CSV table of N, CA and C in Angstrom, one decimal:
chain,number,residue,atom,x,y,z
A,1,UNK,N,99.4,123.1,116.0
A,1,UNK,CA,98.5,123.4,117.1
A,1,UNK,C,97.1,123.5,116.5
A,2,UNK,N,96.1,122.9,117.2
A,2,UNK,CA,94.7,122.9,116.8
A,2,UNK,C,94.0,123.9,117.7
A,3,UNK,N,93.2,124.7,117.1
A,3,UNK,CA,92.3,125.6,117.8
A,3,UNK,C,90.8,125.3,117.4
A,4,UNK,N,90.0,125.2,118.4
A,4,UNK,CA,88.5,125.0,118.2
A,4,UNK,C,87.8,126.2,118.8
A,5,UNK,N,86.9,126.8,118.0
A,5,UNK,CA,86.1,127.9,118.5
A,5,UNK,C,84.6,127.6,118.3
A,6,UNK,N,83.9,127.5,119.4
A,6,UNK,CA,82.5,127.3,119.4
A,6,UNK,C,81.7,128.6,119.3
A,7,UNK,N,80.5,128.5,118.8
A,7,UNK,CA,79.6,129.6,118.7
A,7,UNK,C,78.2,129.1,118.6
A,8,UNK,N,77.2,130.0,118.8
A,8,UNK,CA,75.8,129.6,118.6
A,8,UNK,C,75.0,129.4,119.8
A,9,UNK,N,75.7,129.4,121.0
A,9,UNK,CA,74.9,129.2,122.2
A,9,UNK,C,74.0,130.4,122.5
A,10,UNK,N,73.2,130.2,123.5
A,10,UNK,CA,72.3,131.3,123.9
A,10,UNK,C,71.2,130.8,124.8
A,11,UNK,N,70.2,131.7,125.0
A,11,UNK,CA,69.1,131.4,125.8
A,11,UNK,C,67.9,131.1,124.9
A,12,UNK,N,67.2,130.0,125.1
A,12,UNK,CA,66.1,129.6,124.3
A,12,UNK,C,65.0,129.0,125.2
A,13,UNK,N,63.8,129.1,124.8
A,13,UNK,CA,62.7,128.5,125.6
A,13,UNK,C,62.6,127.0,125.3
A,14,UNK,N,62.0,126.3,126.2
A,14,UNK,CA,61.8,124.9,126.0
A,14,UNK,C,61.0,124.6,124.7
A,15,UNK,N,61.5,123.6,123.9
A,15,UNK,CA,60.8,123.4,122.7
A,15,UNK,C,61.5,124.0,121.5
A,16,UNK,N,62.4,125.0,121.8
A,16,UNK,CA,63.1,125.7,120.7
A,16,UNK,C,64.3,125.0,120.2
A,17,UNK,N,65.0,125.7,119.3
A,17,UNK,CA,66.1,125.1,118.6
A,17,UNK,C,67.3,126.0,118.7
A,18,UNK,N,68.5,125.5,118.6
A,18,UNK,CA,69.8,126.2,118.4
A,18,UNK,C,70.7,125.4,117.6
A,19,UNK,N,71.6,126.0,116.9
A,19,UNK,CA,72.6,125.4,116.1
A,19,UNK,C,74.0,125.8,116.6
A,20,UNK,N,74.7,124.9,117.1
A,20,UNK,CA,76.1,125.2,117.6
A,20,UNK,C,77.1,125.0,116.4
A,21,UNK,N,78.1,125.8,116.3
A,21,UNK,CA,79.2,125.6,115.4
A,21,UNK,C,80.5,125.5,116.1
A,22,UNK,N,81.4,124.8,115.5
A,22,UNK,CA,82.8,124.6,116.0
A,22,UNK,C,83.7,124.8,114.8
A,23,UNK,N,84.4,125.9,114.7
A,23,UNK,CA,85.3,126.1,113.7
A,23,UNK,C,86.7,125.7,114.1
A,24,UNK,N,87.4,124.9,113.3
A,24,UNK,CA,88.6,124.3,113.6
A,24,UNK,C,89.8,124.8,112.7
A,25,UNK,N,90.9,125.1,113.4
A,25,UNK,CA,92.1,125.4,112.6
A,25,UNK,C,92.9,124.1,112.3
A,26,UNK,N,93.9,124.1,111.6
A,26,UNK,CA,94.6,122.9,111.3
A,26,UNK,C,94.1,122.2,110.2
A,27,UNK,N,94.5,121.0,110.0
A,27,UNK,CA,94.1,120.1,108.9
A,27,UNK,C,92.9,119.4,109.3
A,28,UNK,N,91.7,119.9,109.0
A,28,UNK,CA,90.4,119.4,109.4
A,28,UNK,C,90.2,118.0,109.1
A,29,UNK,N,90.6,117.6,107.8
A,29,UNK,CA,90.3,116.3,107.3
A,29,UNK,C,91.2,115.2,108.1
A,30,UNK,N,92.2,115.6,108.8
A,30,UNK,CA,93.0,114.7,109.5
A,30,UNK,C,92.4,114.2,110.8
A,31,UNK,N,91.4,114.9,111.3
A,31,UNK,CA,90.7,114.5,112.5
A,31,UNK,C,90.0,113.1,112.3
A,32,UNK,N,90.3,112.2,113.2
A,32,UNK,CA,89.6,110.9,113.1
A,32,UNK,C,88.2,111.1,113.5
A,33,UNK,N,87.9,111.9,114.4
A,33,UNK,CA,86.5,112.1,114.8
A,33,UNK,C,86.4,113.5,115.5
A,34,UNK,N,85.2,114.0,115.4
A,34,UNK,CA,84.9,115.3,116.2
A,34,UNK,C,83.6,115.0,116.9
A,35,UNK,N,83.5,115.7,118.0
A,35,UNK,CA,82.3,115.5,118.8
A,35,UNK,C,81.9,116.7,119.7
A,36,UNK,N,80.8,116.5,120.3
A,36,UNK,CA,80.3,117.5,121.3
A,36,UNK,C,80.1,116.9,122.6
A,37,UNK,N,80.5,117.6,123.7
A,37,UNK,CA,80.3,117.2,125.0
A,37,UNK,C,79.6,118.4,125.7
A,38,UNK,N,79.0,118.1,126.9
A,38,UNK,CA,78.4,119.2,127.7
A,38,UNK,C,78.6,119.0,129.2
A,39,UNK,N,78.6,120.1,129.9
A,39,UNK,CA,78.8,120.0,131.3
A,39,UNK,C,77.8,121.0,132.0
A,40,UNK,N,76.9,120.4,132.7
A,40,UNK,CA,75.9,121.2,133.5
A,40,UNK,C,76.5,121.5,134.8
A,41,UNK,N,75.9,122.6,135.5
A,41,UNK,CA,76.4,123.0,136.8
A,41,UNK,C,76.4,121.8,137.8
A,42,UNK,N,77.5,121.6,138.5
A,42,UNK,CA,77.6,120.6,139.5
A,42,UNK,C,77.6,119.1,139.0
A,43,UNK,N,77.8,119.0,137.6
A,43,UNK,CA,77.8,117.6,137.0
A,43,UNK,C,79.1,117.5,136.2
A,44,UNK,N,79.4,116.2,136.0
A,44,UNK,CA,80.6,115.9,135.2
A,44,UNK,C,80.3,116.1,133.7
A,45,UNK,N,81.4,116.4,133.0
A,45,UNK,CA,81.2,116.6,131.5
A,45,UNK,C,80.8,115.2,130.9
A,46,UNK,N,79.8,115.3,130.0
A,46,UNK,CA,79.3,114.1,129.4
A,46,UNK,C,79.3,114.2,127.9
A,47,UNK,N,79.5,113.1,127.2
A,47,UNK,CA,79.5,113.1,125.8
A,47,UNK,C,78.1,113.2,125.2
A,48,UNK,N,77.9,113.9,124.1
A,48,UNK,CA,76.6,114.2,123.5
A,48,UNK,C,76.5,113.5,122.2
A,49,UNK,N,77.5,113.8,121.3
A,49,UNK,CA,77.4,113.3,119.9
A,49,UNK,C,78.8,113.3,119.3
A,50,UNK,N,79.0,112.4,118.3
A,50,UNK,CA,80.3,112.3,117.6
A,50,UNK,C,80.1,112.0,116.1
A,51,UNK,N,81.0,112.5,115.3
A,51,UNK,CA,81.0,112.2,113.9
A,51,UNK,C,82.4,111.8,113.5
A,52,UNK,N,82.5,110.7,112.8
A,52,UNK,CA,83.7,110.2,112.2
A,52,UNK,C,83.4,109.5,110.9
A,53,UNK,N,83.5,108.2,110.9
A,53,UNK,CA,83.0,107.5,109.8
A,53,UNK,C,81.5,107.4,109.8
A,54,UNK,N,80.9,107.6,111.0
A,54,UNK,CA,79.4,107.6,111.1
A,54,UNK,C,79.1,108.6,112.2
A,55,UNK,N,77.8,108.7,112.6
A,55,UNK,CA,77.4,109.5,113.7
A,55,UNK,C,76.9,108.7,114.8
A,56,UNK,N,77.1,109.2,116.0
A,56,UNK,CA,76.6,108.5,117.2
A,56,UNK,C,76.1,109.6,118.2
A,57,UNK,N,75.1,109.2,119.0
A,57,UNK,CA,74.4,110.1,119.9
A,57,UNK,C,74.2,109.5,121.2
A,58,UNK,N,74.3,110.3,122.3
A,58,UNK,CA,73.9,109.9,123.6
A,58,UNK,C,72.4,109.6,123.6
A,59,UNK,N,71.9,108.7,124.4
A,59,UNK,CA,70.5,108.3,124.4
A,59,UNK,C,69.6,109.6,124.8
A,60,UNK,N,70.2,110.4,125.6
A,60,UNK,CA,69.4,111.6,126.1
A,60,UNK,C,69.1,112.6,125.0
A,61,UNK,N,69.8,112.5,123.9
A,61,UNK,CA,69.6,113.5,122.8
A,61,UNK,C,69.2,112.9,121.5
A,62,UNK,N,69.2,111.6,121.4
A,62,UNK,CA,68.9,110.9,120.2
A,62,UNK,C,67.5,111.3,119.7
A,63,UNK,N,67.4,111.6,118.4
A,63,UNK,CA,66.1,112.0,117.8
A,63,UNK,C,65.9,113.5,117.9
A,64,UNK,N,66.7,114.2,118.7
A,64,UNK,CA,66.5,115.6,118.9
A,64,UNK,C,67.7,116.4,118.4
A,65,UNK,N,68.9,115.9,118.5
A,65,UNK,CA,70.1,116.5,118.1
A,65,UNK,C,70.7,115.9,116.8
A,66,UNK,N,71.4,116.7,116.0
A,66,UNK,CA,72.0,116.1,114.8
A,66,UNK,C,73.4,116.8,114.7
A,67,UNK,N,74.4,115.9,114.5
A,67,UNK,CA,75.7,116.4,114.3
A,67,UNK,C,76.1,116.3,112.8
A,68,UNK,N,76.8,117.3,112.3
A,68,UNK,CA,77.3,117.2,110.9
A,68,UNK,C,78.6,118.0,110.8
A,69,UNK,N,79.3,117.8,109.7
A,69,UNK,CA,80.5,118.5,109.5
A,69,UNK,C,80.6,119.0,108.0
A,70,UNK,N,81.2,120.1,107.9
A,70,UNK,CA,81.5,120.7,106.5
A,70,UNK,C,83.0,120.8,106.4
A,71,UNK,N,83.6,119.9,105.6
A,71,UNK,CA,85.0,119.9,105.5
A,71,UNK,C,85.5,121.1,104.7
A,72,UNK,N,84.7,121.7,103.9
A,72,UNK,CA,85.1,122.9,103.1
A,72,UNK,C,85.2,124.1,104.0
A,73,UNK,N,84.5,124.1,105.1
A,73,UNK,CA,84.5,125.2,106.1
A,73,UNK,C,85.3,124.9,107.4
A,74,UNK,N,85.8,123.7,107.4
A,74,UNK,CA,86.5,123.2,108.7
A,74,UNK,C,85.6,123.4,109.9
A,75,UNK,N,84.3,123.1,109.8
A,75,UNK,CA,83.4,123.3,110.8
A,75,UNK,C,82.5,122.1,111.1
A,76,UNK,N,82.2,121.9,112.3
A,76,UNK,CA,81.3,120.8,112.7
A,76,UNK,C,80.1,121.5,113.4
A,77,UNK,N,78.9,121.0,113.2
A,77,UNK,CA,77.7,121.6,113.7
A,77,UNK,C,77.0,120.7,114.7
A,78,UNK,N,76.2,121.2,115.6
A,78,UNK,CA,75.3,120.5,116.4
A,78,UNK,C,73.9,121.2,116.3
A,79,UNK,N,73.0,120.6,115.6
A,79,UNK,CA,71.7,121.1,115.5
A,79,UNK,C,70.9,120.5,116.6
A,80,UNK,N,70.3,121.4,117.5
A,80,UNK,CA,69.6,120.9,118.7
A,80,UNK,C,68.1,121.4,118.5
A,81,UNK,N,67.2,120.4,118.5
A,81,UNK,CA,65.8,120.7,118.4
A,81,UNK,C,65.1,120.2,119.6
A,82,UNK,N,63.9,120.6,119.8
A,82,UNK,CA,63.1,120.2,120.9
A,82,UNK,C,63.8,120.3,122.3
A,83,UNK,N,64.5,121.4,122.5
A,83,UNK,CA,65.3,121.6,123.7
A,83,UNK,C,64.5,121.5,124.9
A,84,UNK,N,65.0,121.0,126.0
A,84,UNK,CA,64.4,120.9,127.3
A,84,UNK,C,65.3,121.5,128.3
A,85,UNK,N,64.8,121.9,129.5
A,85,UNK,CA,65.7,122.5,130.5
A,85,UNK,C,66.9,121.7,130.9
A,86,UNK,N,66.8,120.4,130.8
A,86,UNK,CA,67.9,119.5,131.1
A,86,UNK,C,69.0,119.6,130.2
A,87,UNK,N,68.8,120.2,129.0
A,87,UNK,CA,69.9,120.4,128.0
A,87,UNK,C,70.8,121.6,128.4
A,88,UNK,N,70.4,122.3,129.4
A,88,UNK,CA,71.2,123.5,129.9
A,88,UNK,C,72.5,123.1,130.3
A,89,UNK,N,73.6,123.7,129.7
A,89,UNK,CA,75.0,123.3,130.0
A,89,UNK,C,75.9,124.1,129.2
A,90,UNK,N,77.2,124.0,129.5
A,90,UNK,CA,78.2,124.5,128.6
A,90,UNK,C,78.5,123.4,127.6
A,91,UNK,N,78.5,123.7,126.3
A,91,UNK,CA,78.8,122.7,125.3
A,91,UNK,C,80.2,122.9,124.8
A,92,UNK,N,80.9,121.8,124.7
A,92,UNK,CA,82.3,121.9,124.3
A,92,UNK,C,82.5,121.0,123.0
A,93,UNK,N,83.3,121.6,122.1
A,93,UNK,CA,83.6,120.8,120.9
A,93,UNK,C,84.9,120.1,121.2
A,94,UNK,N,85.0,118.9,120.6
A,94,UNK,CA,86.2,118.1,120.8
A,94,UNK,C,86.7,117.5,119.4
A,95,UNK,N,88.0,117.5,119.2
A,95,UNK,CA,88.6,117.0,118.0
A,95,UNK,C,89.6,116.0,118.4
A,96,UNK,N,89.6,114.8,117.7
A,96,UNK,CA,90.5,113.7,118.1
A,96,UNK,C,91.2,113.2,116.9
A,97,UNK,N,92.6,113.1,117.0
A,97,UNK,CA,93.4,112.5,115.9
A,97,UNK,C,93.4,111.0,116.1
A,98,UNK,N,93.8,110.2,115.1
A,98,UNK,CA,93.8,108.8,115.2
A,98,UNK,C,94.7,108.2,116.3
A,99,UNK,N,95.7,109.0,116.7
A,99,UNK,CA,96.6,108.5,117.8
A,99,UNK,C,96.1,108.8,119.1
A,100,UNK,N,94.9,109.4,119.2
A,100,UNK,CA,94.2,109.6,120.5
A,100,UNK,C,94.4,111.0,121.0
A,101,UNK,N,95.3,111.8,120.3
A,101,UNK,CA,95.5,113.2,120.8
A,101,UNK,C,94.1,114.0,120.6
A,102,UNK,N,93.8,114.7,121.6
A,102,UNK,CA,92.5,115.3,121.7
A,102,UNK,C,92.6,116.8,122.0
A,103,UNK,N,91.7,117.6,121.4
A,103,UNK,CA,91.7,119.0,121.6
A,103,UNK,C,90.3,119.5,122.0
A,104,UNK,N,90.2,120.6,122.8
A,104,UNK,CA,88.9,121.1,123.2
A,104,UNK,C,88.8,122.5,122.9
A,105,UNK,N,87.5,122.9,122.6
A,105,UNK,CA,87.2,124.3,122.5
A,105,UNK,C,87.0,124.9,123.9
A,106,UNK,N,86.7,126.2,123.9
A,106,UNK,CA,86.5,126.9,125.2
A,106,UNK,C,85.1,126.8,125.7
A,107,UNK,N,84.2,126.3,124.9
A,107,UNK,CA,82.8,126.1,125.4
A,107,UNK,C,81.9,127.2,125.0
A,108,UNK,N,80.6,126.9,124.9
A,108,UNK,CA,79.5,127.9,124.6
A,108,UNK,C,78.3,127.5,125.5
A,109,UNK,N,77.8,128.5,126.1
A,109,UNK,CA,76.7,128.3,127.1
A,109,UNK,C,75.3,128.2,126.3
A,110,UNK,N,74.6,127.1,126.7
A,110,UNK,CA,73.3,126.9,126.2
A,110,UNK,C,72.3,126.9,127.5
A,111,UNK,N,71.3,127.8,127.5
A,111,UNK,CA,70.4,127.8,128.6
A,111,UNK,C,69.0,127.7,128.0
A,112,UNK,N,68.3,126.7,128.5
A,112,UNK,CA,66.9,126.4,128.1
A,112,UNK,C,66.0,126.7,129.2
A,113,UNK,N,65.1,127.7,129.0
A,113,UNK,CA,64.1,128.1,130.1
A,113,UNK,C,62.8,127.3,129.9
A,114,UNK,N,62.2,127.1,131.0
A,114,UNK,CA,60.9,126.3,131.0
A,114,UNK,C,59.7,127.2,130.9
């Protein structure tokens, strides 16, 4: 069983930065890819960034967010810079195996004030 625990969310002013962390149990190196999603109030969950063989970003965060992983700590990070109020959402960590099996964390709230 895989468990994902996010941390690092909080309240920040526009233009500020936050770093989210997602600590994973299980065999971290077996994950084909890990990623971050977010869900704003009244909106569907949307993909933000992913890391596998390479990194990919949604257009809305490209150039501002950076995803990385530390295999020695079983942790994936999302560095968020130049935050804007539209980034306000619950951020979820996702881990996916090669067979498509997917796991989610419980989410961490990010609030950006104007």
